[in-house]
Amino acid sequence: LSGVSVLLLVLVAFSALIGVIVYRVSVSAALAANADRGVARYSSMITSATAAFLNLICIMILNQFYTRLAFRLTELEMPRTQSDFDNSLTLKMYLLQFVNFYSSIFYIAFFKGRFVGYPGDLTDDTSAFSKRTQEACGTGGCFVELTIQLAIIMIGKQALNAFMEMVNPWVQSLLHRWSLGDTTETDFQNAPQWEADYVLALWKPQALFYEYLEMVLQFGFVTIFVAAFPLAPLFAIINNVFEIRLDAKKMISQMRRPVAKRVKDIGVWYGILEVIGKLAVLSNALIIAFTSDFIPRIYHLAKYGSMETYVNETLSFYESKEFNKFNITPVSSKWCMYLGNRYPPNAGENKYKPTTDYWEELAVKFAFVVIFENIIAAFTMILAWAIPDIPASLKRQIKQHEYMTNELIMHTEVERSKVTQNDKSD
């Protein structure tokens, strides 16, 4: 039941993403056709910003629904221990939140504009379904749109969470005071501290869970997509500075004193953080190689020794008279230019097919991904060796403590055996 329900909720998140895509395509087409040149010129940026805000609203609404349903599904599983309950809840919640918060960003970074049609792809035998092309990126690519999407979702989420953390304890305390009825403020002022704190908001058992979830989601924004939004760590630091003070005020003056519990570690969160770290390396390598124009520029500079002809080399020619095949009104010029490394119409059998530069550039992109991953992996191994989890001085103290414990046990056993022998001799 839990697996099917989680899968259904993931599909709901994808449905919301598809709805935003439809909105983006519709608004972009409407703005591009606007008579006002200023509106048409900035149609891509306006569409990206409004779609990102709409996506943020959908994310926050689904977030509330996912939280309640994840708790309910975990309770229906009836885990044997509290640790099993926490681990099951954590995996469900993070999977749902991962899809909810990151799906639109992954779409723009790795899928948008990757499956658009090119001249030569459409023939008389092409089916009606195959003639439908995917949403394309703007003239400058998808990198700017990715940055806008990431910035709005990350900063908007942090701002809304900070506001809710300020308001929630105060509202809970106010409702609790109202539920007490005739009890006055003076009664609590004259009462002992532990009794006066009764009107404060209750520290629930899962309170720290939301703190961990918020930090892990923020860690994902900062690491997985940092190549697209280098200012993400700065906004994360600013948010965390305010978060520390908000949490301090909340725990000290707005909530009842929590009951401290000793735990072995942070549980399944550690494994999730490790997976995010490995995913971040691959994600940033792919963003730099395939989403940004970093590799095409480096390739062009290495091959031609100059960037003067870079724009012309990234454009290909299309013969305007071929528009007649598709009942499209031809333009006045003989040629149209489009983004892509393709052969011109007069190339014979290679007409509109990818050029040699296209395949060489693609090979360089894959080589960059492999080299980037190996360099980061080697650097990570060096750091892990240079900064061990347990310092050498602490390891010596642990071994010394274990040695003293063993000596004490052996001494106790020897004394016990002596007493036993004396009893037998008597």
Short mmCIF file of C-alpha atoms in Angstrom, two decimals, residues 6 32 49 80 88 125 132 157-158 186 199-200 206 232 239-240 247 259 283 294 306 321 333 354 374 386 403 409-410:
data_model
loop_
_atom_site.label_atom_id
_atom_site.label_comp_id
_atom_site.label_asym_id
_atom_site.label_seq_id
_atom_site.Cartn_x
_atom_site.Cartn_y
_atom_site.Cartn_z
CA VAL A 6 4.08 6.96 -2.87
CA ALA A 32 5.81 36.45 -28.36
CA ALA A 49 9.65 33.96 -13.67
CA ARG A 80 8.20 -2.62 15.27
CA SER A 88 10.42 4.61 7.09
CA ASP A 125 5.99 9.44 -43.85
CA ARG A 132 4.77 17.18 -32.20
CA LYS A 157 10.91 28.10 0.07
CA GLN A 158 13.33 29.49 2.66
CA THR A 186 -1.97 36.47 36.35
CA VAL A 199 0.55 27.40 27.94
CA LEU A 200 3.47 27.30 25.50
CA GLN A 206 8.78 14.73 15.22
CA ALA A 232 22.96 29.41 -3.63
CA ASN A 239 19.05 31.82 5.77
CA ASN A 240 20.90 29.72 8.34
CA ASP A 247 15.12 28.29 16.43
CA VAL A 259 12.70 15.94 26.74
CA SER A 283 24.62 16.65 -11.78
CA PHE A 294 31.14 26.31 -21.44
CA SER A 306 39.43 32.80 -31.63
CA LYS A 321 11.31 27.35 -49.89
CA SER A 333 14.67 35.71 -47.41
CA PRO A 354 24.91 16.58 -37.76
CA ASN A 374 37.34 11.37 -11.37
CA ALA A 386 43.56 14.07 5.61
CA TYR A 403 42.45 -1.13 27.90
CA ILE A 409 37.26 -6.73 34.24
CA MET A 410 40.23 -9.10 34.47
#
